[in-house]
């Protein structure tokens, strides 16, 4: 993504979101880190190049938070 290019256009946002969705789906499908590196590297590069860096950081943190919440709820439900 270009630096200081102003806010992304609707088309660039769509491209970013598609790249994000493709990458996150890949890491969900390949849960082992070795598999993610092997199978998702190209999608990660596309994601990094299609989105502003701040967005990439936000989306990755958002995914980690969602995964954490799933685990907490799963453990809570198992204890019932």
XYZ file of N, CA, C and O in Angstrom:
320
model
N 0.844 -1.176 0.000
C 0.000 0.000 0.000
C 0.888 1.237 0.000
O 1.886 1.283 0.700
N 0.513 2.233 -0.764
C 1.317 3.450 -0.880
C 1.292 4.248 0.411
O 0.292 4.296 1.107
N 2.418 4.890 0.728
C 2.484 5.724 1.917
C 1.871 7.087 1.639
O 2.001 7.640 0.561
N 1.198 7.621 2.650
C 0.632 8.976 2.603
C -0.207 9.226 1.356
O -0.178 10.299 0.792
N -0.931 8.230 0.926
C -1.769 8.378 -0.266
C -3.171 8.850 0.092
O -4.033 8.911 -0.758
N -3.391 9.188 1.351
C -4.720 9.571 1.792
C -5.546 8.333 2.066
O -5.065 7.207 1.996
N -6.798 8.539 2.395
C -7.652 7.387 2.694
C -7.835 6.496 1.461
O -7.922 6.995 0.338
N -7.912 5.190 1.677
C -8.109 4.281 0.546
C -9.478 4.484 -0.105
O -10.465 4.755 0.580
N -9.512 4.338 -1.395
C -10.776 4.430 -2.132
C -11.625 3.205 -1.820
O -11.154 2.229 -1.238
N -12.867 3.242 -2.236
C -13.760 2.105 -2.022
C -13.187 0.846 -2.668
O -13.246 -0.244 -2.085
N -12.614 0.981 -3.837
C -12.034 -0.173 -4.529
C -10.835 -0.736 -3.760
O -10.692 -1.947 -3.610
N -9.967 0.147 -3.252
C -8.801 -0.319 -2.491
C -9.223 -0.956 -1.173
O -8.617 -1.925 -0.731
N -10.273 -0.443 -0.553
C -10.788 -1.064 0.668
C -11.319 -2.460 0.363
O -11.073 -3.403 1.112
N -12.044 -2.597 -0.731
C -12.591 -3.897 -1.119
C -11.460 -4.896 -1.359
O -11.512 -6.046 -0.898
N -10.425 -4.458 -2.051
C -9.268 -5.319 -2.312
C -8.601 -5.724 -0.995
O -8.254 -6.892 -0.792
N -8.451 -4.767 -0.093
C -7.852 -5.044 1.213
C -8.689 -6.065 1.974
O -8.154 -7.046 2.499
N -9.976 -5.841 2.050
C -10.843 -6.747 2.811
C -10.848 -8.160 2.213
O -10.880 -9.135 2.954
N -10.814 -8.247 0.890
C -10.751 -9.576 0.257
C -9.426 -10.271 0.587
O -9.404 -11.468 0.876
N -8.335 -9.513 0.545
C -7.025 -10.084 0.883
C -7.011 -10.523 2.343
O -6.493 -11.597 2.673
N -7.582 -9.709 3.221
C -7.677 -10.066 4.635
C -8.468 -11.356 4.821
O -8.030 -12.277 5.508
N -9.635 -11.409 4.206
C -10.498 -12.579 4.354
C -9.819 -13.840 3.841
O -9.895 -14.895 4.481
N -9.137 -13.734 2.702
C -8.433 -14.894 2.141
C -7.316 -15.372 3.068
O -7.158 -16.574 3.304
N -6.550 -14.438 3.598
C -5.454 -14.796 4.499
C -5.988 -15.399 5.799
O -5.511 -16.449 6.246
N -6.969 -14.770 6.407
C -7.504 -15.279 7.672
C -8.170 -16.639 7.488
O -8.080 -17.498 8.373
N -8.792 -16.862 6.357
C -9.370 -18.177 6.081
C -8.271 -19.228 5.967
O -8.398 -20.335 6.472
N -7.183 -18.866 5.327
C -6.057 -19.789 5.173
C -5.477 -20.164 6.528
O -5.254 -21.345 6.798
N -5.244 -19.181 7.410
C -4.660 -19.536 8.709
C -5.660 -20.287 9.584
O -5.259 -21.069 10.438
N -6.936 -20.103 9.336
C -7.939 -20.888 10.057
C -7.937 -22.334 9.565
O -8.079 -23.265 10.347
N -7.758 -22.509 8.271
C -7.741 -23.851 7.679
C -6.474 -24.622 8.024
O -6.479 -25.846 8.071
N -5.366 -23.917 8.228
C -4.069 -24.528 8.530
C -3.642 -24.069 9.916
O -3.031 -23.011 10.065
N -3.951 -24.871 10.909
C -3.760 -24.423 12.292
C -2.321 -24.528 12.787
O -1.940 -23.800 13.688
N -1.522 -25.412 12.230
C -0.130 -25.532 12.659
C 0.712 -24.425 12.037
O 0.570 -24.118 10.840
N 1.606 -23.809 12.814
C 2.432 -22.715 12.276
C 3.217 -23.091 11.023
O 3.344 -22.277 10.104
N 3.737 -24.339 10.969
C 4.495 -24.755 9.780
C 3.593 -24.778 8.546
O 4.021 -24.403 7.452
N 2.371 -25.253 8.735
C 1.419 -25.288 7.627
C 1.049 -23.877 7.182
O 0.910 -23.610 5.994
N 0.891 -22.979 8.146
C 0.554 -21.594 7.811
C 1.673 -20.954 6.994
O 1.395 -20.283 6.002
N 2.905 -21.157 7.432
C 4.044 -20.591 6.696
C 4.098 -21.125 5.275
O 4.340 -20.376 4.333
N 3.890 -22.418 5.140
C 3.987 -23.064 3.827
C 2.825 -22.670 2.914
O 3.020 -22.339 1.747
N 1.608 -22.699 3.443
C 0.419 -22.538 2.615
C -0.135 -21.116 2.534
O -0.897 -20.822 1.624
N 0.229 -20.275 3.485
C -0.407 -18.957 3.549
C 0.543 -17.791 3.287
O 0.128 -16.634 3.345
N 1.801 -18.074 3.005
C 2.792 -17.003 2.842
C 2.417 -16.035 1.721
O 2.524 -14.815 1.893
N 1.982 -16.571 0.604
C 1.620 -15.702 -0.522
C 0.406 -14.833 -0.179
O 0.366 -13.651 -0.512
N -0.560 -15.426 0.512
C -1.749 -14.661 0.915
C -1.394 -13.598 1.946
O -1.955 -12.504 1.933
N -0.449 -13.905 2.847
C 0.005 -12.926 3.840
C 0.675 -11.754 3.141
O 0.432 -10.593 3.479
N 1.493 -12.047 2.156
C 2.164 -10.985 1.404
C 1.141 -10.115 0.673
O 1.235 -8.887 0.676
N 0.158 -10.754 0.066
C -0.902 -10.015 -0.624
C -1.675 -9.142 0.364
O -1.978 -7.986 0.079
N -1.981 -9.681 1.530
C -2.669 -8.939 2.587
C -1.840 -7.731 3.009
O -2.345 -6.604 3.065
N -0.549 -7.951 3.283
C 0.342 -6.863 3.697
C 0.456 -5.777 2.633
O 0.546 -4.596 2.962
N 0.459 -6.179 1.369
C 0.624 -5.217 0.278
C -0.678 -4.530 -0.125
O -0.643 -3.498 -0.783
N -1.806 -5.092 0.253
C -3.098 -4.546 -0.159
C -3.718 -3.599 0.857
O -4.627 -2.848 0.515
N -3.231 -3.648 2.086
C -3.848 -2.876 3.168
C -2.834 -1.932 3.812
O -1.647 -2.250 3.876
N -3.325 -0.806 4.333
C -2.428 0.055 5.127
C -1.896 -0.720 6.328
O -2.589 -1.576 6.887
N -0.665 -0.422 6.723
C -0.027 -1.157 7.819
C -0.851 -1.113 9.098
O -0.951 -2.111 9.816
N -1.433 0.028 9.394
C -2.253 0.139 10.607
C -3.457 -0.797 10.535
O -3.874 -1.359 11.553
N -4.009 -0.964 9.356
C -5.152 -1.872 9.194
C -4.722 -3.314 9.400
O -5.434 -4.097 10.029
N -3.563 -3.670 8.833
C -3.055 -5.037 8.986
C -2.892 -5.340 10.472
O -3.348 -6.374 10.971
N -2.256 -4.428 11.190
C -2.048 -4.606 12.627
C -3.395 -4.755 13.333
O -3.564 -5.644 14.184
N -4.346 -3.912 12.989
C -5.675 -3.971 13.602
C -6.362 -5.302 13.320
O -6.892 -5.940 14.235
N -6.356 -5.747 12.075
C -7.042 -6.987 11.711
C -6.420 -8.198 12.400
O -7.131 -9.106 12.834
N -5.092 -8.223 12.524
C -4.411 -9.336 13.180
C -4.738 -9.339 14.676
O -5.031 -10.389 15.261
N -4.727 -8.167 15.293
C -5.076 -8.084 16.718
C -6.542 -8.451 16.940
O -6.875 -9.112 17.929
N -7.398 -8.027 16.037
C -8.816 -8.358 16.134
C -9.015 -9.875 16.053
O -9.786 -10.455 16.815
N -8.316 -10.534 15.149
C -8.397 -11.991 15.004
C -7.916 -12.677 16.277
O -8.546 -13.622 16.767
N -6.804 -12.207 16.837
C -6.274 -12.792 18.066
C -7.284 -12.634 19.210
O -7.501 -13.565 19.992
N -7.916 -11.481 19.304
C -8.912 -11.236 20.340
C -10.124 -12.155 20.152
O -10.627 -12.742 21.118
N -10.577 -12.315 18.939
C -11.711 -13.203 18.672
C -11.367 -14.652 19.021
O -12.190 -15.371 19.606
N -10.163 -15.084 18.679
C -9.728 -16.442 19.005
C -9.655 -16.636 20.514
O -10.068 -17.670 21.041
N -9.146 -15.631 21.214
C -9.048 -15.693 22.669
C -10.448 -15.820 23.284
O -10.674 -16.649 24.169
N -11.377 -15.010 22.816
C -12.744 -15.069 23.355
C -13.377 -16.433 23.107
O -14.050 -16.977 23.990
N -13.155 -17.009 21.932
C -13.685 -18.345 21.644
C -13.163 -19.368 22.640
O -13.915 -20.206 23.130
N -11.865 -19.305 22.925
C -11.262 -20.239 23.872
C -11.830 -20.058 25.276
O -12.115 -21.027 25.969
N -11.996 -18.816 25.698
C -12.536 -18.539 27.029
C -13.957 -19.089 27.140
O -14.303 -19.763 28.119
N -14.777 -18.815 26.140
C -16.158 -19.308 26.160
C -16.211 -20.835 26.088
O -17.027 -21.461 26.752
N -15.321 -21.420 25.320
C -15.277 -22.868 25.206
C -14.921 -23.495 26.555
O -15.568 -24.458 27.000
N -13.917 -22.951 27.225
C -13.518 -23.466 28.540
C -14.640 -23.272 29.555
O -14.895 -24.157 30.374
N -15.285 -22.125 29.494
C -16.385 -21.855 30.412
C -17.508 -22.863 30.203
O -18.058 -23.408 31.160
N -17.847 -23.128 28.966
C -18.930 -24.068 28.659
C -18.570 -25.505 29.057
O -19.433 -26.270 29.437
N -17.290 -25.851 28.965
C -16.850 -27.199 29.356
C -16.938 -27.395 30.862
O -17.130 -28.508 31.331
N -16.802 -26.300 31.604
C -16.843 -26.386 33.065
C -18.269 -26.531 33.591
O -18.460 -26.903 34.729
N -19.254 -26.228 32.786
C -20.649 -26.299 33.233
C -21.132 -27.716 33.344
O -20.764 -28.622 32.745
